[in-house]
Amino acid sequence: NAGVTQTPKFQVLKTGQSMTLQCAQDMNHNSMYWYRQDPGMGLRLIYYSASEGTTDKGEVPNGYNVSRLNKREFSLRLESAAPSQTSVYFCASSNLNTEAFFGQGTRLTVV
Amino acid sequence: AQSVTQLGSHVSVSEGALVLLRCNYSSSVPPYLFWYVQYPNQGLQLLLKYTSAATLVKGINGFEAEFKKSETSFHLTKPSAHMSDAAEYFCAVRNYGGSQGNLIFGKGTKLSVKP
């Protein structure tokens, strides 16, 4: 039972480059989320998808786009990476009345 | 709107001592509350959750938390700390604004355990 799988685990980008973070869950959850974690800031919501075909902005959406490809997959895209996007990114999934299950994270450095 | 405040960004205890990590919440509706643990370079793992069934909630690894509505608190405790408890702990409340359902996290408390 894999749970939530994120790829890649590590990435170094140059300023201005683009990349897509991939996330897949096998728990048949309706909702999926992307968070970023920065020291002393806890986890902040970037985007979420309450169900297949819908996406909405969270607390810190600027500089990001998302795609809910199907019920299992939710990707996060950085179109033009900036040093301020250096962070650890977590994907999570849940149903409305369950806890959230998290992936192992993607450690992104933008130089 | 829901929010969470964790008091103390760092807590240090001796092995065998009581662990107390503080969490206060703000919610206009009956809250769903969670504690997660994060070990270095890993994802978040659920310790325990409160979903209005019982005010004292027992979780994994000997941790428990008590929901106190009058104090709007959900503090995490463990009677006797172990070296393996060293990690960062996050309190979270479910957001019921709109259709979100996401978790809103506190800033985290890093627990150190001294031998």
mmCIF file of C-alpha atoms in Angstrom:
data_model
loop_
_atom_site.group_PDB
_atom_site.id
_atom_site.type_symbol
_atom_site.label_atom_id
_atom_site.label_comp_id
_atom_site.label_asym_id
_atom_site.label_seq_id
_atom_site.Cartn_x
_atom_site.Cartn_y
_atom_site.Cartn_z
ATOM 1 C CA ASN A 1 0.000 0.000 0.000
ATOM 2 C CA ALA A 2 1.956 3.019 -1.278
ATOM 3 C CA GLY A 3 -0.308 5.814 0.073
ATOM 4 C CA VAL A 4 0.874 9.154 -1.363
ATOM 5 C CA THR A 5 3.837 9.090 -3.724
ATOM 6 C CA GLN A 6 5.738 12.203 -4.766
ATOM 7 C CA THR A 7 8.437 12.601 -7.374
ATOM 8 C CA PRO A 8 11.150 13.754 -7.469
ATOM 9 C CA LYS A 9 12.548 13.650 -3.922
ATOM 10 C CA PHE A 10 15.227 16.259 -4.592
ATOM 11 C CA GLN A 11 15.648 18.915 -7.289
ATOM 12 C CA VAL A 12 17.960 21.837 -7.955
ATOM 13 C CA LEU A 13 16.761 24.458 -10.434
ATOM 14 C CA LYS A 14 18.277 27.591 -11.839
ATOM 15 C CA THR A 15 16.263 30.809 -11.552
ATOM 16 C CA GLY A 16 13.785 30.984 -14.424
ATOM 17 C CA GLN A 17 13.652 27.251 -15.111
ATOM 18 C CA SER A 18 10.381 25.361 -14.948
ATOM 19 C CA MET A 19 9.472 22.019 -13.468
ATOM 20 C CA THR A 20 6.512 19.886 -12.451
ATOM 21 C CA LEU A 21 6.184 18.030 -9.180
ATOM 22 C CA GLN A 22 4.158 14.862 -9.468
ATOM 23 C CA CYS A 23 1.857 13.358 -6.830
ATOM 24 C CA ALA A 24 -0.293 10.237 -6.875
ATOM 25 C CA GLN A 25 -2.456 8.599 -4.210
ATOM 26 C CA ASP A 26 -3.956 5.135 -4.146
ATOM 27 C CA MET A 27 -6.462 5.597 -1.304
ATOM 28 C CA ASN A 28 -9.394 6.718 -3.482
ATOM 29 C CA HIS A 29 -9.453 10.108 -1.739
ATOM 30 C CA ASN A 30 -11.474 12.936 -3.231
ATOM 31 C CA SER A 31 -9.331 15.819 -1.989
ATOM 32 C CA MET A 32 -5.696 16.493 -2.691
ATOM 33 C CA TYR A 33 -3.418 19.306 -1.529
ATOM 34 C CA TRP A 34 -0.044 20.887 -2.101
ATOM 35 C CA TYR A 35 1.746 22.470 0.864
ATOM 36 C CA ARG A 36 5.113 24.103 1.238
ATOM 37 C CA GLN A 37 7.161 23.888 4.414
ATOM 38 C CA ASP A 38 9.630 26.588 5.407
ATOM 39 C CA PRO A 39 11.560 26.813 8.706
ATOM 40 C CA GLY A 40 9.472 28.406 11.436
ATOM 41 C CA MET A 41 6.439 28.749 9.159
ATOM 42 C CA GLY A 42 4.758 25.374 9.524
ATOM 43 C CA LEU A 43 2.997 24.086 6.416
ATOM 44 C CA ARG A 44 1.191 26.541 4.175
ATOM 45 C CA LEU A 45 -1.376 25.542 1.587
ATOM 46 C CA ILE A 46 -0.485 26.379 -2.009
ATOM 47 C CA TYR A 47 -3.392 24.837 -3.936
ATOM 48 C CA TYR A 48 -6.009 22.236 -3.303
ATOM 49 C CA SER A 49 -8.429 20.105 -5.267
ATOM 50 C CA ALA A 50 -11.659 19.164 -3.522
ATOM 51 C CA SER A 51 -12.606 16.702 -6.234
ATOM 52 C CA GLU A 52 -11.568 15.535 -9.675
ATOM 53 C CA GLY A 53 -11.831 18.406 -12.132
ATOM 54 C CA THR A 54 -11.687 21.234 -9.577
ATOM 55 C CA THR A 55 -8.780 23.235 -8.203
ATOM 56 C CA ASP A 56 -8.596 26.306 -5.984
ATOM 57 C CA LYS A 57 -5.975 28.622 -4.561
ATOM 58 C CA GLY A 58 -4.746 28.270 -1.029
ATOM 59 C CA GLU A 59 -2.777 30.671 1.137
ATOM 60 C CA VAL A 60 0.362 31.054 -1.047
ATOM 61 C CA PRO A 61 -0.532 30.330 -4.719
ATOM 62 C CA ASN A 62 1.597 32.955 -6.499
ATOM 63 C CA GLY A 63 4.135 31.470 -8.892
ATOM 64 C CA TYR A 64 2.457 28.053 -9.034
ATOM 65 C CA ASN A 65 -0.097 26.216 -11.141
ATOM 66 C CA VAL A 66 -1.746 22.858 -10.587
ATOM 67 C CA SER A 67 -3.503 20.160 -12.554
ATOM 68 C CA ARG A 68 -5.832 17.497 -11.192
ATOM 69 C CA LEU A 69 -5.168 14.977 -13.934
ATOM 70 C CA ASN A 70 -7.594 12.376 -12.571
ATOM 71 C CA LYS A 71 -8.750 11.230 -9.166
ATOM 72 C CA ARG A 72 -5.312 9.771 -8.346
ATOM 73 C CA GLU A 73 -2.943 12.453 -9.608
ATOM 74 C CA PHE A 74 -2.359 16.106 -8.706
ATOM 75 C CA SER A 75 0.648 17.927 -10.114
ATOM 76 C CA LEU A 76 2.262 21.231 -9.139
ATOM 77 C CA ARG A 77 4.066 23.328 -11.746
ATOM 78 C CA LEU A 78 6.571 26.113 -11.305
ATOM 79 C CA GLU A 79 6.649 28.043 -14.571
ATOM 80 C CA SER A 80 9.610 30.284 -13.778
ATOM 81 C CA ALA A 81 11.366 29.276 -10.582
ATOM 82 C CA ALA A 82 12.559 31.939 -8.144
ATOM 83 C CA PRO A 83 14.885 31.603 -5.124
ATOM 84 C CA SER A 84 11.882 32.373 -2.866
ATOM 85 C CA GLN A 85 10.412 29.042 -3.982
ATOM 86 C CA THR A 86 13.248 27.136 -2.337
ATOM 87 C CA SER A 87 11.313 24.966 0.077
ATOM 88 C CA VAL A 88 10.129 21.472 0.903
ATOM 89 C CA TYR A 89 6.907 20.602 -0.903
ATOM 90 C CA PHE A 90 4.390 18.106 0.392
ATOM 91 C CA CYS A 91 1.456 16.555 -1.352
ATOM 92 C CA ALA A 92 -1.413 15.233 0.764
ATOM 93 C CA SER A 93 -4.785 13.604 0.250
ATOM 94 C CA SER A 94 -7.897 13.043 2.331
ATOM 95 C CA ASN A 95 -11.597 12.655 2.326
ATOM 96 C CA LEU A 96 -13.627 15.311 4.111
ATOM 97 C CA ASN A 97 -13.895 13.469 7.418
ATOM 98 C CA THR A 98 -10.509 11.756 7.529
ATOM 99 C CA GLU A 99 -7.050 12.871 8.428
ATOM 100 C CA ALA A 100 -4.683 13.937 5.670
ATOM 101 C CA PHE A 101 -2.059 11.502 4.430
ATOM 102 C CA PHE A 102 1.241 12.983 3.316
ATOM 103 C CA GLY A 103 3.899 12.073 0.804
ATOM 104 C CA GLN A 104 7.586 12.025 1.698
ATOM 105 C CA GLY A 105 8.218 15.494 0.286
ATOM 106 C CA THR A 106 10.250 17.129 -2.473
ATOM 107 C CA ARG A 107 13.218 19.196 -1.408
ATOM 108 C CA LEU A 108 13.595 21.982 -4.006
ATOM 109 C CA THR A 109 16.480 24.414 -4.212
ATOM 110 C CA VAL A 110 16.405 27.329 -6.654
ATOM 111 C CA VAL A 111 19.774 28.946 -7.275
ATOM 112 C CA ALA B 1 -12.172 30.854 10.277
ATOM 113 C CA GLN B 2 -10.017 28.263 11.979
ATOM 114 C CA SER B 3 -6.472 28.782 13.257
ATOM 115 C CA VAL B 4 -3.906 27.067 15.443
ATOM 116 C CA THR B 5 -1.228 28.443 17.763
ATOM 117 C CA GLN B 6 1.590 26.314 19.107
ATOM 118 C CA LEU B 7 3.341 27.777 22.119
ATOM 119 C CA GLY B 8 7.094 27.286 22.025
ATOM 120 C CA SER B 9 9.034 26.629 18.851
ATOM 121 C CA HIS B 10 11.565 24.514 20.761
ATOM 122 C CA VAL B 11 11.055 22.292 23.801
ATOM 123 C CA SER B 12 13.853 20.358 25.478
ATOM 124 C CA VAL B 13 13.285 17.576 28.010
ATOM 125 C CA SER B 14 15.413 14.904 29.625
ATOM 126 C CA GLU B 15 14.905 11.264 28.785
ATOM 127 C CA GLY B 16 12.216 9.880 31.086
ATOM 128 C CA ALA B 17 10.663 13.287 31.786
ATOM 129 C CA LEU B 18 7.147 14.417 30.945
ATOM 130 C CA VAL B 19 6.584 15.787 27.456
ATOM 131 C CA LEU B 20 4.049 18.630 27.142
ATOM 132 C CA LEU B 21 3.536 20.372 23.809
ATOM 133 C CA ARG B 22 0.948 23.123 23.778
ATOM 134 C CA CYS B 23 -1.657 23.844 21.139
ATOM 135 C CA ASN B 24 -4.519 26.321 21.191
ATOM 136 C CA TYR B 25 -7.091 26.567 18.454
ATOM 137 C CA SER B 26 -9.655 28.998 17.188
ATOM 138 C CA SER B 27 -12.748 27.682 15.473
ATOM 139 C CA SER B 28 -16.271 28.912 14.915
ATOM 140 C CA VAL B 29 -17.536 25.345 14.576
ATOM 141 C CA PRO B 30 -16.778 22.179 16.567
ATOM 142 C CA PRO B 31 -13.213 21.464 15.522
ATOM 143 C CA TYR B 32 -11.511 18.401 14.144
ATOM 144 C CA LEU B 33 -7.983 18.523 15.600
ATOM 145 C CA PHE B 34 -4.830 16.587 14.786
ATOM 146 C CA TRP B 35 -1.276 16.125 15.951
ATOM 147 C CA TYR B 36 1.356 15.100 13.438
ATOM 148 C CA VAL B 37 5.014 14.187 13.930
ATOM 149 C CA GLN B 38 7.810 14.779 11.443
ATOM 150 C CA TYR B 39 11.159 13.031 11.791
ATOM 151 C CA PRO B 40 14.134 14.586 9.980
ATOM 152 C CA ASN B 41 13.875 14.465 6.188
ATOM 153 C CA GLN B 42 10.573 12.636 6.297
ATOM 154 C CA GLY B 43 6.907 13.363 5.683
ATOM 155 C CA LEU B 44 4.248 13.965 8.328
ATOM 156 C CA GLN B 45 2.828 11.038 10.245
ATOM 157 C CA LEU B 46 -0.437 11.181 12.172
ATOM 158 C CA LEU B 47 -0.027 10.811 15.946
ATOM 159 C CA LEU B 48 -3.646 11.205 16.955
ATOM 160 C CA LYS B 49 -6.887 12.971 16.095
ATOM 161 C CA TYR B 50 -9.885 14.434 17.890
ATOM 162 C CA THR B 51 -13.215 14.095 16.122
ATOM 163 C CA SER B 52 -15.628 14.842 19.014
ATOM 164 C CA ALA B 53 -16.039 11.233 20.202
ATOM 165 C CA ALA B 54 -13.921 11.434 23.387
ATOM 166 C CA THR B 55 -12.058 14.353 24.927
ATOM 167 C CA LEU B 56 -8.991 12.280 25.861
ATOM 168 C CA VAL B 57 -7.429 10.871 22.737
ATOM 169 C CA LYS B 58 -4.720 8.229 22.726
ATOM 170 C CA GLY B 59 -2.307 8.000 19.850
ATOM 171 C CA ILE B 60 0.722 6.081 18.731
ATOM 172 C CA ASN B 61 4.053 5.845 20.580
ATOM 173 C CA GLY B 62 2.461 6.530 23.987
ATOM 174 C CA PHE B 63 1.242 10.047 23.173
ATOM 175 C CA GLU B 64 -2.140 11.393 24.164
ATOM 176 C CA ALA B 65 -3.972 14.706 23.966
ATOM 177 C CA GLU B 66 -6.914 16.188 25.822
ATOM 178 C CA PHE B 67 -9.489 18.395 24.142
ATOM 179 C CA LYS B 68 -10.582 21.213 26.465
ATOM 180 C CA LYS B 69 -13.293 23.327 24.913
ATOM 181 C CA SER B 70 -13.318 25.875 27.750
ATOM 182 C CA GLU B 71 -9.608 26.547 27.209
ATOM 183 C CA THR B 72 -9.675 26.027 23.413
ATOM 184 C CA SER B 73 -6.684 23.761 23.890
ATOM 185 C CA PHE B 74 -5.478 20.418 22.587
ATOM 186 C CA HIS B 75 -2.145 19.858 24.334
ATOM 187 C CA LEU B 76 -0.023 16.802 23.534
ATOM 188 C CA THR B 77 1.549 14.817 26.383
ATOM 189 C CA LYS B 78 3.667 11.753 26.964
ATOM 190 C CA PRO B 79 4.522 10.608 30.512
ATOM 191 C CA SER B 80 8.100 9.568 29.808
ATOM 192 C CA ALA B 81 10.204 10.886 26.938
ATOM 193 C CA HIS B 82 12.369 8.584 24.874
ATOM 194 C CA MET B 83 15.300 9.558 22.703
ATOM 195 C CA SER B 84 13.349 8.399 19.670
ATOM 196 C CA ASP B 85 10.694 11.082 20.357
ATOM 197 C CA ALA B 86 13.053 13.805 19.144
ATOM 198 C CA ALA B 87 11.233 15.283 16.148
ATOM 199 C CA GLU B 88 9.072 18.208 15.105
ATOM 200 C CA TYR B 89 5.410 18.149 16.114
ATOM 201 C CA PHE B 90 2.581 19.950 14.375
ATOM 202 C CA CYS B 91 -0.908 20.678 15.635
ATOM 203 C CA ALA B 92 -3.577 21.142 12.957
ATOM 204 C CA VAL B 93 -7.275 21.948 12.662
ATOM 205 C CA ARG B 94 -9.506 21.061 9.749
ATOM 206 C CA ASN B 95 -10.649 24.040 7.694
ATOM 207 C CA TYR B 96 -14.349 23.990 6.932
ATOM 208 C CA GLY B 97 -14.374 27.206 4.959
ATOM 209 C CA GLY B 98 -16.059 26.696 1.600
ATOM 210 C CA SER B 99 -15.303 23.251 0.167
ATOM 211 C CA GLN B 100 -11.706 23.127 1.243
ATOM 212 C CA GLY B 101 -11.449 20.622 4.058
ATOM 213 C CA ASN B 102 -7.699 21.164 4.185
ATOM 214 C CA LEU B 103 -5.739 21.152 7.430
ATOM 215 C CA ILE B 104 -4.478 24.434 8.881
ATOM 216 C CA PHE B 105 -1.181 23.916 10.690
ATOM 217 C CA GLY B 106 0.572 25.564 13.564
ATOM 218 C CA LYS B 107 4.192 26.607 13.095
ATOM 219 C CA GLY B 108 5.498 23.493 14.789
ATOM 220 C CA THR B 109 7.404 22.623 17.963
ATOM 221 C CA LYS B 110 10.783 20.956 17.759
ATOM 222 C CA LEU B 111 11.269 18.501 20.606
ATOM 223 C CA SER B 112 14.781 17.674 21.799
ATOM 224 C CA VAL B 113 15.400 14.826 24.247
ATOM 225 C CA LYS B 114 18.562 14.925 26.362
ATOM 226 C CA PRO B 115 20.135 11.701 27.630
#
